[in-house]
Short mmCIF file of C-alpha atoms and ligand atoms in Angstrom, two decimals:
data_model
loop_
_atom_site.label_atom_id
_atom_site.label_comp_id
_atom_site.label_asym_id
_atom_site.label_seq_id
_atom_site.Cartn_x
_atom_site.Cartn_y
_atom_site.Cartn_z
CA MET A 1400 45.30 -43.61 -13.10
CA ARG A 1401 42.70 -41.31 -14.56
CA PHE A 1402 39.28 -42.22 -15.78
CA PRO A 1403 37.97 -40.59 -18.94
CA ALA A 1404 35.22 -38.04 -18.45
CA GLU A 1405 32.05 -40.07 -18.61
CA PRO A 1406 28.41 -39.35 -18.11
CA PHE A 1407 26.41 -40.24 -15.08
CA SER A 1408 22.71 -40.77 -14.91
CA ALA A 1409 20.70 -37.64 -15.51
CA SER A 1410 17.07 -36.77 -15.65
CA ARG A 1411 15.10 -36.52 -18.86
CA SER A 1412 11.84 -34.70 -18.99
CA ARG A 1413 8.87 -36.77 -20.01
CA ARG A 1414 6.73 -33.67 -20.43
CA ARG A 1415 3.81 -35.23 -18.59
CA PHE A 1416 5.21 -33.75 -15.41
CA LEU A 1417 7.52 -30.84 -14.95
CA THR A 1418 10.96 -32.32 -14.41
CA THR A 1419 13.80 -30.22 -13.21
CA THR A 1420 17.45 -31.05 -13.40
CA SER A 1421 20.45 -28.98 -12.53
CA LEU A 1422 22.38 -27.30 -15.30
CA ALA A 1423 25.32 -29.52 -14.46
CA ALA A 1424 23.28 -32.67 -14.81
CA ALA A 1425 21.73 -31.42 -18.03
CA ALA A 1426 25.16 -30.63 -19.44
CA VAL A 1427 26.44 -34.09 -18.59
CA TRP A 1428 23.36 -35.61 -20.15
CA ALA A 1429 23.84 -33.57 -23.30
CA SER A 1430 27.38 -34.86 -23.69
CA ARG A 1431 26.35 -38.47 -23.29
CA ALA A 1432 26.89 -40.74 -26.25
CA GLU A 1433 23.58 -42.34 -27.08
CA GLY A 1434 23.52 -46.08 -26.49
CA ARG A 1435 21.04 -48.80 -25.84
CA VAL A 1436 18.72 -48.06 -22.94
CA LEU A 1437 16.54 -50.76 -21.43
CA ALA A 1438 13.19 -49.27 -20.52
CA ASN A 1439 11.66 -52.23 -18.69
CA PRO A 1440 14.36 -54.60 -17.61
CA SER A 1441 13.42 -57.60 -15.55
CA PHE A 1442 15.55 -58.27 -12.51
CA PRO A 1443 16.50 -61.56 -10.91
CA ALA A 1444 16.13 -60.05 -7.44
CA ASP A 1445 15.11 -56.80 -5.77
CA PRO A 1446 16.78 -54.11 -7.90
CA PHE A 1447 16.61 -51.70 -4.93
CA ALA A 1448 18.53 -53.94 -2.53
CA LEU A 1449 20.75 -51.01 -1.52
CA GLY A 1450 17.88 -48.74 -0.58
CA ILE A 1451 17.52 -45.07 -1.34
CA ALA A 1452 19.00 -41.85 0.01
CA SER A 1453 18.87 -38.09 -0.30
CA GLY A 1454 21.41 -35.39 0.38
CA GLU A 1455 22.79 -31.92 -0.27
CA PRO A 1456 19.59 -30.04 0.66
CA THR A 1457 19.23 -26.43 -0.45
CA THR A 1458 16.40 -23.93 -0.13
CA ASP A 1459 14.80 -25.28 -3.31
CA GLY A 1460 16.19 -28.73 -3.94
CA VAL A 1461 17.88 -31.94 -2.89
CA VAL A 1462 19.68 -34.88 -4.47
CA LEU A 1463 17.80 -38.18 -4.67
CA TRP A 1464 19.93 -41.32 -4.86
CA THR A 1465 19.56 -45.00 -5.57
CA ARG A 1466 21.47 -47.73 -7.32
CA ARG A 1467 20.25 -50.55 -9.50
CA ALA A 1468 22.01 -53.56 -7.98
CA PRO A 1469 19.96 -56.76 -7.70
CA LYS A 1470 23.16 -58.69 -6.81
CA PRO A 1471 25.11 -56.08 -4.86
CA LEU A 1472 28.15 -58.25 -4.12
CA GLU A 1473 28.86 -59.07 -7.75
CA PRO A 1474 31.24 -56.82 -9.70
CA ASP A 1475 28.47 -55.57 -12.01
CA GLY A 1476 25.84 -55.50 -9.27
CA GLY A 1477 23.94 -58.16 -11.19
CA MET A 1478 23.14 -55.67 -13.94
CA PRO A 1479 23.52 -55.98 -17.72
CA ALA A 1480 26.26 -53.94 -19.41
CA GLU A 1481 23.59 -51.60 -20.69
CA ALA A 1482 21.96 -48.43 -19.55
CA VAL A 1483 18.60 -48.81 -17.85
CA GLU A 1484 15.79 -46.41 -17.17
CA VAL A 1485 14.75 -45.60 -13.64
CA SER A 1486 11.81 -43.35 -12.85
CA TRP A 1487 11.42 -41.28 -9.72
CA GLU A 1488 8.64 -39.35 -8.08
CA ILE A 1489 8.27 -36.99 -5.16
CA ALA A 1490 5.10 -36.09 -3.33
CA ASP A 1491 3.82 -34.12 -0.38
CA ASP A 1492 2.42 -37.24 1.26
CA GLU A 1493 3.61 -40.74 1.96
CA ALA A 1494 0.74 -42.26 -0.03
CA PHE A 1495 1.87 -40.30 -3.11
CA THR A 1496 -1.61 -38.91 -3.72
CA GLN A 1497 -0.25 -35.33 -3.77
CA GLY A 1498 2.37 -35.64 -6.51
CA VAL A 1499 4.88 -32.84 -6.88
CA ARG A 1500 7.32 -34.00 -9.55
CA ARG A 1501 8.09 -37.10 -11.57
CA GLY A 1502 10.77 -37.99 -14.09
CA THR A 1503 12.96 -40.65 -15.64
CA VAL A 1504 16.71 -41.00 -15.46
CA THR A 1505 19.16 -43.28 -17.19
CA ALA A 1506 21.48 -45.35 -15.02
CA THR A 1507 24.61 -46.41 -16.88
CA PRO A 1508 27.08 -49.23 -16.23
CA ASP A 1509 29.93 -46.68 -16.35
CA TRP A 1510 28.67 -45.30 -13.04
CA ALA A 1511 27.59 -48.65 -11.59
CA HIS A 1512 23.94 -47.97 -12.46
CA THR A 1513 23.74 -45.34 -9.75
CA VAL A 1514 21.15 -42.58 -9.93
CA HIS A 1515 21.67 -38.99 -8.75
CA VAL A 1516 18.63 -36.81 -9.39
CA GLU A 1517 19.36 -33.14 -8.66
CA LEU A 1518 16.03 -31.48 -7.96
CA THR A 1519 15.47 -27.73 -8.00
CA GLY A 1520 12.36 -25.59 -7.85
CA LEU A 1521 10.97 -27.03 -4.61
CA ALA A 1522 9.58 -24.90 -1.78
CA PRO A 1523 11.88 -23.97 1.12
CA ALA A 1524 11.60 -25.58 4.57
CA ARG A 1525 9.35 -28.38 3.31
CA TRP A 1526 9.27 -32.13 3.80
CA TYR A 1527 8.75 -34.39 0.77
CA PHE A 1528 8.45 -38.12 0.13
CA TYR A 1529 10.23 -39.84 -2.77
CA ARG A 1530 10.60 -43.28 -4.37
CA PHE A 1531 11.91 -44.92 -7.52
CA HIS A 1532 10.50 -47.42 -10.01
CA ALA A 1533 12.25 -49.86 -12.36
CA GLY A 1534 10.10 -52.20 -14.41
CA THR A 1535 7.57 -53.57 -11.96
CA ALA A 1536 9.76 -52.96 -8.93
CA THR A 1537 9.29 -50.01 -6.57
CA SER A 1538 11.85 -48.81 -4.07
CA PRO A 1539 11.29 -48.11 -0.39
CA ILE A 1540 9.91 -44.63 0.33
CA GLY A 1541 12.29 -41.95 1.56
CA ARG A 1542 11.58 -38.74 3.40
CA THR A 1543 13.58 -35.64 2.60
CA ARG A 1544 13.39 -31.90 2.97
CA THR A 1545 14.63 -28.54 1.77
CA THR A 1546 16.41 -25.99 3.94
CA PRO A 1547 14.75 -22.80 5.24
CA ALA A 1548 14.90 -19.64 3.13
CA ILE A 1549 18.20 -17.80 3.51
CA ASP A 1550 16.72 -14.69 5.15
CA THR A 1551 14.67 -16.54 7.78
CA MET A 1552 15.62 -17.45 11.35
CA PRO A 1553 14.27 -20.97 11.94
CA ASP A 1554 13.15 -21.93 15.44
CA ARG A 1555 15.09 -25.16 15.44
CA LEU A 1556 17.36 -27.52 13.56
CA ALA A 1557 17.69 -31.11 14.74
CA PHE A 1558 20.62 -33.06 13.34
CA ALA A 1559 22.92 -35.93 14.20
CA PHE A 1560 26.43 -36.81 13.15
CA ALA A 1561 28.01 -40.21 12.70
CA SER A 1562 31.32 -41.74 11.69
CA CYS A 1563 33.30 -44.97 11.55
CA GLN A 1564 31.06 -47.92 10.70
CA ASN A 1565 33.41 -50.89 10.38
CA TRP A 1566 31.13 -53.63 9.12
CA GLU A 1567 33.06 -56.45 10.77
CA GLU A 1568 33.28 -54.92 14.24
CA GLY A 1569 29.65 -54.31 15.09
CA LEU A 1570 26.01 -53.92 14.13
CA TYR A 1571 24.48 -50.58 13.15
CA THR A 1572 22.10 -50.47 16.12
CA ALA A 1573 22.82 -46.76 16.53
CA TYR A 1574 21.35 -46.06 13.09
CA GLY A 1575 18.09 -47.70 14.14
CA GLN A 1576 17.68 -45.07 16.85
CA MET A 1577 18.88 -42.27 14.57
CA ALA A 1578 16.17 -43.19 12.08
CA ARG A 1579 13.60 -42.69 14.87
CA ASP A 1580 15.05 -39.37 16.11
CA ASN A 1581 12.95 -37.19 13.81
CA LEU A 1582 15.99 -35.34 12.49
CA ASP A 1583 16.18 -32.67 9.81
CA LEU A 1584 19.67 -33.65 8.73
CA VAL A 1585 22.41 -36.25 9.26
CA LEU A 1586 26.10 -35.52 8.77
CA HIS A 1587 28.51 -38.36 8.12
CA LEU A 1588 32.09 -37.46 8.98
CA GLY A 1589 33.90 -40.34 7.35
CA ASP A 1590 34.96 -43.98 7.52
CA TYR A 1591 31.69 -44.86 5.84
CA ILE A 1592 33.47 -48.03 4.68
CA TYR A 1593 36.68 -49.73 5.79
CA GLU A 1594 39.12 -50.88 3.15
CA TYR A 1595 40.51 -53.81 5.15
CA PRO A 1596 40.43 -57.39 3.87
CA ALA A 1597 38.00 -59.88 5.40
CA ARG A 1598 38.92 -61.23 8.80
CA GLU A 1599 37.53 -64.25 10.63
CA MET A 1600 35.83 -64.33 14.04
CA ARG A 1601 34.25 -60.90 13.72
CA VAL A 1602 30.63 -59.86 14.20
CA ARG A 1603 30.18 -60.11 10.42
CA ARG A 1604 32.49 -60.47 7.47
CA HIS A 1605 33.82 -58.30 4.66
CA ASP A 1606 32.36 -60.58 1.99
CA GLY A 1607 32.83 -59.71 -1.66
CA GLY A 1608 36.61 -59.52 -2.03
CA PRO A 1609 39.41 -57.02 -1.44
CA THR A 1610 39.39 -53.29 -2.20
CA ASP A 1611 42.19 -53.41 -4.75
CA SER A 1612 40.20 -52.20 -7.76
CA LEU A 1613 37.25 -50.02 -8.70
CA ALA A 1614 35.06 -53.14 -8.63
CA GLY A 1615 36.38 -53.94 -5.15
CA PHE A 1616 35.46 -50.52 -3.77
CA ARG A 1617 32.04 -50.68 -5.41
CA ILE A 1618 31.36 -54.05 -3.80
CA ARG A 1619 32.57 -52.83 -0.39
CA HIS A 1620 30.24 -49.82 -0.51
CA ALA A 1621 27.42 -52.09 -1.65
CA LEU A 1622 28.04 -54.53 1.21
CA TYR A 1623 27.75 -51.72 3.76
CA LYS A 1624 24.61 -50.34 2.10
CA THR A 1625 22.86 -53.71 2.39
CA ASP A 1626 22.41 -52.99 6.12
CA PRO A 1627 18.71 -52.29 6.79
CA LEU A 1628 19.40 -49.90 9.69
CA LEU A 1629 21.81 -47.81 7.63
CA GLN A 1630 19.19 -47.78 4.86
CA ALA A 1631 16.56 -46.63 7.36
CA ALA A 1632 18.73 -43.73 8.54
CA HIS A 1633 19.32 -42.67 4.93
CA ALA A 1634 15.58 -42.87 4.22
CA ALA A 1635 14.66 -40.68 7.21
CA CYS A 1636 16.14 -37.33 6.13
CA PRO A 1637 18.80 -35.78 3.87
CA TRP A 1638 22.48 -36.37 4.60
CA LEU A 1639 25.62 -34.30 4.15
CA VAL A 1640 28.63 -36.59 3.82
CA THR A 1641 32.37 -36.26 3.87
CA TRP A 1642 35.13 -38.84 3.96
CA ASP A 1643 38.05 -39.63 6.20
CA ASP A 1644 40.91 -42.05 5.61
CA HIS A 1645 39.32 -45.51 5.42
CA GLU A 1646 37.30 -44.65 2.32
CA VAL A 1647 40.75 -45.02 0.69
CA GLU A 1648 43.39 -46.31 3.11
CA ASP A 1649 44.23 -46.06 6.82
CA ASN A 1650 45.80 -42.68 7.74
CA TYR A 1651 46.74 -41.71 4.18
CA ALA A 1652 47.80 -38.12 3.65
CA SER A 1653 47.36 -36.75 0.11
CA THR A 1654 49.75 -39.06 -1.80
CA ALA A 1655 51.58 -40.40 1.25
CA SER A 1656 50.59 -43.94 2.09
CA ASN A 1657 50.76 -45.58 5.49
CA PRO A 1658 52.20 -48.95 4.49
CA GLY A 1659 54.65 -47.40 2.04
CA ALA A 1660 52.91 -47.68 -1.32
CA THR A 1661 54.28 -45.36 -3.98
CA PRO A 1662 52.43 -42.10 -4.67
CA GLU A 1663 51.40 -43.55 -8.04
CA GLN A 1664 49.88 -46.60 -6.37
CA LEU A 1665 48.03 -44.45 -3.86
CA LEU A 1666 46.74 -42.20 -6.65
CA ALA A 1667 45.38 -45.25 -8.48
CA ARG A 1668 43.70 -46.34 -5.24
CA ARG A 1669 42.28 -42.85 -4.74
CA SER A 1670 40.82 -42.96 -8.27
CA TRP A 1671 38.91 -46.16 -7.55
CA ALA A 1672 37.90 -45.10 -4.06
CA TYR A 1673 36.81 -41.55 -4.90
CA ARG A 1674 34.79 -42.73 -7.88
CA ALA A 1675 33.03 -45.45 -5.89
CA TYR A 1676 32.36 -42.94 -3.09
CA TRP A 1677 30.76 -40.42 -5.45
CA GLU A 1678 28.69 -43.16 -7.08
CA GLN A 1679 27.34 -44.50 -3.80
CA MET A 1680 26.52 -41.19 -2.08
CA PRO A 1681 23.76 -38.62 -2.68
CA LEU A 1682 26.24 -36.08 -4.08
CA ARG A 1683 25.97 -33.52 -6.85
CA ALA A 1684 27.56 -33.52 -10.30
CA ALA A 1685 29.56 -30.52 -9.04
CA ASN A 1686 31.51 -32.99 -6.89
CA LEU A 1687 32.20 -35.53 -9.65
CA PRO A 1688 35.69 -36.99 -9.33
CA ASP A 1689 38.38 -36.44 -11.95
CA GLY A 1690 40.66 -39.44 -11.57
CA PRO A 1691 42.29 -39.20 -8.11
CA HIS A 1692 40.90 -35.70 -7.48
CA MET A 1693 37.49 -34.85 -6.11
CA THR A 1694 36.40 -31.59 -4.53
CA LEU A 1695 34.31 -32.51 -1.51
CA TYR A 1696 34.59 -29.45 0.75
CA ARG A 1697 31.50 -27.30 0.53
CA ARG A 1698 28.95 -25.27 2.49
CA SER A 1699 25.34 -25.70 3.46
CA THR A 1700 23.17 -23.15 5.23
CA TRP A 1701 20.05 -23.47 7.36
CA GLY A 1702 18.51 -20.03 7.01
CA ARG A 1703 20.22 -17.58 9.37
CA LEU A 1704 20.43 -20.25 12.06
CA ALA A 1705 23.40 -22.31 10.91
CA GLU A 1706 26.11 -22.55 8.33
CA PHE A 1707 27.89 -25.87 7.86
CA SER A 1708 31.38 -25.91 6.39
CA VAL A 1709 32.07 -29.52 5.40
CA LEU A 1710 35.82 -30.18 5.25
CA ASP A 1711 38.15 -32.67 3.57
CA THR A 1712 41.23 -33.14 5.76
CA ARG A 1713 42.75 -36.09 3.84
CA GLN A 1714 43.12 -35.22 0.18
CA TYR A 1715 45.34 -32.13 0.57
CA ARG A 1716 47.14 -32.69 3.88
CA THR A 1717 50.86 -32.80 4.38
CA ASP A 1718 52.23 -36.01 5.86
CA GLN A 1719 51.80 -36.61 9.59
CA PRO A 1720 54.74 -35.16 11.58
CA CYS A 1721 56.91 -36.87 14.19
CA GLY A 1722 56.27 -40.31 12.69
CA ASP A 1723 52.46 -40.16 13.23
CA GLY A 1724 50.71 -41.69 16.24
CA ASN A 1725 50.56 -40.25 19.77
CA LYS A 1726 53.95 -38.61 20.21
CA ALA A 1727 55.77 -36.04 22.25
CA PRO A 1728 56.17 -32.81 20.25
CA CYS A 1729 59.26 -33.16 18.05
CA GLY A 1730 59.23 -29.73 16.42
CA GLU A 1731 57.82 -30.90 13.09
CA GLU A 1732 54.30 -30.30 14.36
CA MET A 1733 55.10 -26.54 14.45
CA ARG A 1734 56.12 -26.28 10.80
CA ASP A 1735 54.49 -23.34 9.04
CA ASP A 1736 53.93 -25.33 5.86
CA ALA A 1737 52.11 -28.22 7.58
CA THR A 1738 48.45 -28.29 6.58
CA LEU A 1739 45.44 -30.53 7.07
CA THR A 1740 43.33 -28.83 4.42
CA GLY A 1741 45.70 -27.34 1.87
CA SER A 1742 45.98 -23.56 1.51
CA GLU A 1743 43.05 -23.20 -0.89
CA GLN A 1744 40.57 -24.95 1.40
CA GLU A 1745 41.91 -23.04 4.43
CA ALA A 1746 41.38 -19.69 2.69
CA TRP A 1747 37.88 -20.81 1.67
CA LEU A 1748 37.14 -21.86 5.24
CA LEU A 1749 38.41 -18.72 6.95
CA ASP A 1750 37.02 -16.28 4.36
CA GLY A 1751 33.64 -17.97 4.67
CA PHE A 1752 33.75 -17.97 8.46
CA ARG A 1753 34.60 -14.26 8.57
CA ALA A 1754 31.81 -13.42 6.12
CA SER A 1755 29.14 -15.65 7.67
CA THR A 1756 26.17 -14.05 9.37
CA ALA A 1757 24.84 -17.37 10.67
CA ARG A 1758 24.05 -17.73 14.38
CA TRP A 1759 25.96 -21.04 14.60
CA ASN A 1760 29.01 -21.74 12.44
CA VAL A 1761 29.56 -25.47 12.27
CA LEU A 1762 32.72 -27.16 10.96
CA ALA A 1763 31.84 -30.73 9.95
CA GLN A 1764 35.20 -32.45 9.73
CA GLN A 1765 37.25 -35.47 10.66
CA VAL A 1766 40.05 -35.14 13.23
CA MET A 1767 40.13 -33.76 16.76
CA MET A 1768 40.95 -30.06 17.07
CA ALA A 1769 41.37 -29.78 20.86
CA ARG A 1770 44.99 -30.28 21.95
CA ILE A 1771 44.45 -33.24 24.26
CA ASP A 1772 47.55 -34.43 26.14
CA ARG A 1773 47.43 -38.24 26.16
CA ALA A 1774 50.33 -38.71 28.62
CA PRO A 1775 49.66 -38.44 32.35
CA GLY A 1776 51.99 -36.35 34.48
CA PRO A 1777 54.66 -34.00 33.17
CA ALA A 1778 55.18 -35.96 29.93
CA GLU A 1779 53.27 -34.77 26.85
CA ALA A 1780 51.84 -36.76 23.92
CA TYR A 1781 49.59 -35.50 21.16
CA SER A 1782 48.00 -37.24 18.19
CA MET A 1783 50.07 -36.28 15.15
CA ASP A 1784 47.25 -37.39 12.83
CA GLN A 1785 44.99 -34.72 14.33
CA TRP A 1786 45.04 -30.90 14.43
CA PRO A 1787 47.80 -30.74 17.12
CA GLY A 1788 50.12 -32.30 14.52
CA TYR A 1789 49.38 -29.24 12.38
CA GLU A 1790 49.59 -26.76 15.24
CA GLN A 1791 50.21 -23.54 13.32
CA GLN A 1792 47.14 -24.11 11.19
CA ARG A 1793 45.15 -25.08 14.29
CA ARG A 1794 46.15 -21.76 15.86
CA ARG A 1795 45.15 -19.79 12.75
CA ILE A 1796 41.67 -21.28 12.95
CA LEU A 1797 41.31 -20.69 16.70
CA ARG A 1798 42.50 -17.09 16.28
CA ALA A 1799 39.81 -16.62 13.61
CA PHE A 1800 37.28 -17.99 16.12
CA ALA A 1801 38.56 -15.51 18.73
CA GLU A 1802 38.13 -12.59 16.30
CA ARG A 1803 34.40 -13.32 16.06
CA PRO A 1804 33.13 -14.11 19.54
CA LYS A 1805 29.49 -13.90 18.40
CA ALA A 1806 29.90 -16.40 15.55
CA ASN A 1807 29.39 -19.40 17.86
CA PRO A 1808 31.89 -21.76 16.21
CA LEU A 1809 31.06 -25.41 16.74
CA VAL A 1810 33.43 -28.11 15.50
CA LEU A 1811 32.08 -31.61 14.78
CA THR A 1812 34.60 -34.44 14.65
CA GLY A 1813 34.75 -38.19 14.01
CA ASP A 1814 37.71 -40.51 13.40
CA ILE A 1815 38.72 -41.78 16.83
CA HIS A 1816 35.89 -44.11 17.86
CA SER A 1817 35.18 -42.30 21.10
CA HIS A 1818 33.07 -39.45 22.43
CA TRP A 1819 34.84 -36.29 23.56
CA ALA A 1820 33.24 -32.99 24.62
CA ASN A 1821 35.90 -30.30 24.41
CA ASP A 1822 36.06 -26.59 24.97
CA LEU A 1823 38.29 -25.04 22.31
CA VAL A 1824 40.77 -22.84 24.13
CA ILE A 1825 43.35 -20.28 23.10
CA ASP A 1826 46.27 -20.78 25.47
CA PHE A 1827 49.33 -20.19 23.31
CA GLU A 1828 51.69 -17.44 22.24
CA GLY A 1829 51.31 -15.73 25.59
CA LEU A 1830 47.65 -14.97 24.92
CA PRO A 1831 45.35 -14.97 27.94
CA SER A 1832 43.65 -18.35 28.16
CA ARG A 1833 40.06 -18.22 27.00
CA LYS A 1834 37.37 -20.37 25.42
CA VAL A 1835 36.66 -19.53 21.77
CA GLY A 1836 34.37 -22.37 20.75
CA ALA A 1837 33.34 -25.97 21.37
CA GLU A 1838 34.16 -29.30 19.80
CA LEU A 1839 31.87 -32.33 19.81
CA VAL A 1840 33.72 -35.53 18.91
CA GLY A 1841 31.30 -38.32 18.08
CA THR A 1842 32.14 -41.95 18.71
CA SER A 1843 31.93 -44.66 16.06
CA ILE A 1844 28.75 -46.36 14.93
CA SER A 1845 30.43 -49.80 15.15
CA SER A 1846 34.24 -49.56 14.85
CA GLY A 1847 35.97 -50.96 17.91
CA GLY A 1848 33.17 -53.28 19.01
CA ASN A 1849 31.25 -52.91 22.25
CA GLY A 1850 33.78 -50.58 23.91
CA THR A 1851 33.54 -49.22 27.43
CA ALA A 1852 32.18 -46.19 29.23
CA THR A 1853 35.10 -46.15 31.65
CA PRO A 1854 38.35 -46.83 29.80
CA ALA A 1855 41.53 -47.32 31.79
CA GLY A 1856 43.20 -44.00 32.55
CA LEU A 1857 40.02 -41.96 32.05
CA ASN A 1858 40.40 -40.01 35.27
CA ALA A 1859 44.03 -39.22 34.49
CA ILE A 1860 43.21 -37.87 31.04
CA LEU A 1861 40.31 -35.81 32.43
CA ALA A 1862 42.64 -34.36 35.10
CA GLU A 1863 45.33 -33.68 32.54
CA ASN A 1864 43.04 -31.75 30.19
CA PRO A 1865 40.70 -29.20 31.80
CA CYS A 1866 39.16 -28.44 28.38
CA LEU A 1867 37.86 -32.03 28.23
CA LYS A 1868 34.37 -32.33 29.76
CA PHE A 1869 33.30 -35.85 28.82
CA HIS A 1870 34.75 -38.98 27.28
CA SER A 1871 33.37 -42.45 26.49
CA GLN A 1872 34.54 -45.34 24.36
CA GLN A 1873 31.13 -46.90 23.79
CA ARG A 1874 29.59 -46.92 20.32
CA GLY A 1875 26.92 -44.42 19.25
CA TYR A 1876 26.57 -40.95 17.74
CA VAL A 1877 25.85 -37.35 18.72
CA ARG A 1878 22.41 -35.75 18.35
CA CYS A 1879 22.25 -31.95 18.31
CA GLU A 1880 19.61 -29.27 18.40
CA LEU A 1881 20.31 -25.70 17.38
CA THR A 1882 18.00 -22.83 18.26
CA PRO A 1883 18.67 -19.09 18.10
CA GLU A 1884 19.31 -19.16 21.86
CA ALA A 1885 21.41 -22.28 22.39
CA ALA A 1886 22.97 -25.45 21.03
CA ARG A 1887 22.34 -28.78 22.72
CA ALA A 1888 24.33 -31.97 22.23
CA ASP A 1889 23.27 -35.46 23.35
CA PHE A 1890 26.07 -38.03 23.42
CA GLU A 1891 24.25 -41.26 22.54
CA VAL A 1892 25.70 -44.66 23.40
CA VAL A 1893 24.74 -48.28 22.60
CA ASP A 1894 25.20 -50.85 25.35
CA PHE A 1895 26.44 -53.52 22.90
CA VAL A 1896 26.88 -53.93 19.14
CA ASP A 1897 28.09 -57.53 18.86
CA LYS A 1898 24.54 -58.88 18.68
CA PRO A 1899 21.08 -57.48 17.92
CA GLY A 1900 19.01 -55.85 20.63
CA GLY A 1901 21.45 -53.23 21.93
CA LYS A 1902 19.78 -50.30 23.70
CA VAL A 1903 20.61 -46.69 22.93
CA SER A 1904 20.75 -44.14 25.76
CA THR A 1905 22.05 -40.63 26.39
CA ALA A 1906 25.35 -40.77 28.32
CA ALA A 1907 25.90 -37.02 28.57
CA ARG A 1908 24.16 -33.83 27.52
CA PHE A 1909 25.65 -30.35 27.09
CA ARG A 1910 24.44 -26.87 26.20
CA ILE A 1911 26.19 -23.93 24.65
CA GLU A 1912 24.52 -20.56 25.13
CA ASN A 1913 24.46 -18.15 22.21
CA GLY A 1914 27.46 -15.81 22.48
CA ARG A 1915 29.03 -17.69 25.42
CA PRO A 1916 31.70 -20.13 24.18
CA GLY A 1917 32.04 -23.26 26.28
CA LEU A 1918 30.14 -26.40 27.14
CA VAL A 1919 27.75 -26.46 30.09
CA PRO A 1920 26.32 -29.76 31.41
CA ALA A 1921 22.58 -29.88 30.69
FE1 LIG B 2169 37.42 -44.99 11.96
#
C-alpha cells in the first residue's frame, strides 16, 4: 500500500521576524494545495498533550516538533479535519525575553496535525529554548542546541542512549533521571513503541486499540508520548532516533514477517508504521516515507570530536538464518549474501568510516555485534537475529575497524533488554586475536519489567565470553561522555519499574582511552 505524496506542515514567514525553513520544507509547502486553515481554533483539552521535542541537530539548526492532539487516543487526535496554524518561537533564555526567531506553521490532518519546523541559520554550539502556541494555548518549554562547528575540537560531549520502552511492562523512571543528566544529546535505538495488542495484569495497558491500521499506529505512538517522563527527556535536549523491529512487528526482516504474513501484508503494515513514526518524531523532510520505504540511516557530527552513523538494520536485512533465535551455527549464518543493512547502506557506512576524521566514530544501531556464545561448555549458540547471524558482514565491519586503529570505533546497541559491555575482537580467519573497538549494549527503559542484576547463568556466560565485561538485566540506559582523551560509559539501572519511586544508580562504569581499543573499568 502506498500513500500519495502529500504535504506536511511547513513554516511560513510572517515577515515580522526572520523565519527560516529548509529548502525541502519550502518545496513541500509550495506544492501544498491550498485549503481551509484555522488560525485560532479552540480546543476541548490541552492541545499540547503530547509535549514537544527537538532533533537532528546540525551546526546551524535543529528540528522542532509537536503535535496538535487534544484527545490523543482518538483516531483524529481530537482535531477537526482541517489544517490549523501553530506558531513557534525560539529564544536565548527560558523567559523568552531574548527572542531569536518566530514563525507560523500549518499542521494538516494528512500528517496527523504534526509539526516539524526545520530551523537553519542558528549559531553553532549554542543552547536555545523553544515553545509553541495554538490559539490561547502554549506548549511546555523545550531546551535544544546546535552542534559545534565542524573544524572545532569540543572539550566534551555528554549523551545517553535508550531503547525498548514497552508501555505495559514498566514505568519510564529511567527517563526522569535522563532528563536531569544535563545531556547534549539523546539517541534512541528503537522499540520506541510496541505493536502488541493490549494485555491484562500489566503495569499499564495498551489502551486505544490494535496497531492494524495507520490510525492504530498513530494512537499507539500518542499513547506512549502521553508519558510525562518521556516528554521531559524529549524537552531536555535534541534527540537522534532510529527504529528497530517493534515499531512495525516483532523481528521482521525487510518483507519477511515473523508470524507468516505475506510480503504484501507486511508492506502495508510498514506503510502505516513508517508514516506514523515519521509523524511522531523530530525528523526532517529528507526522511519522509514513501509508502513502505523510508530512508532513516544518516550521519551527525559533533565537531571533530565525534561522528555518529545512525543505522537501520530492519528495512533492508535478509531473513534471519538457521530459523532465528539462539541457535548453533548451521552454515546459513556464513552466507556471503546475508546482510543486516543492505549493500547500499553498508557501502555508505564503510566509505564514511574510512573517510571520517572524527576522534570517536560511533555506530548507533540496534542489534548486538559481539559474537556472544549463549551456550555453556563446548556447545555453541548465537543469536541469529543479531550480527553473528550475518557473520560475513560482521567480519567486513570489524576488518574496517582494524584498518583504522586510531578511529576509535564505538558501537551502541539496543534490542535485547539487557546491559552488555563488550570488547569487539577480531579472532577469525586465522588472524591474531586483537581488540578493534568496543560495544555498549544498553538495557531497556521498561521492556521486561523489573529484571535482575544477577540472572541465572551469568557467571557461565561471563566465563564463556572473555570479550564480555559486564552484564545486567535490570532496566535503565547508558550515559556516555566523550572527550578528546577518552570515552566514558555509565551503565545506569533502575531498582524497580512496576511502581513509581524507583531509584536510578550506576551499576558499572568503563573507560576507553583514545587510540587504545578495549573497555577498562573506571
Ligand atoms: Fe525491545
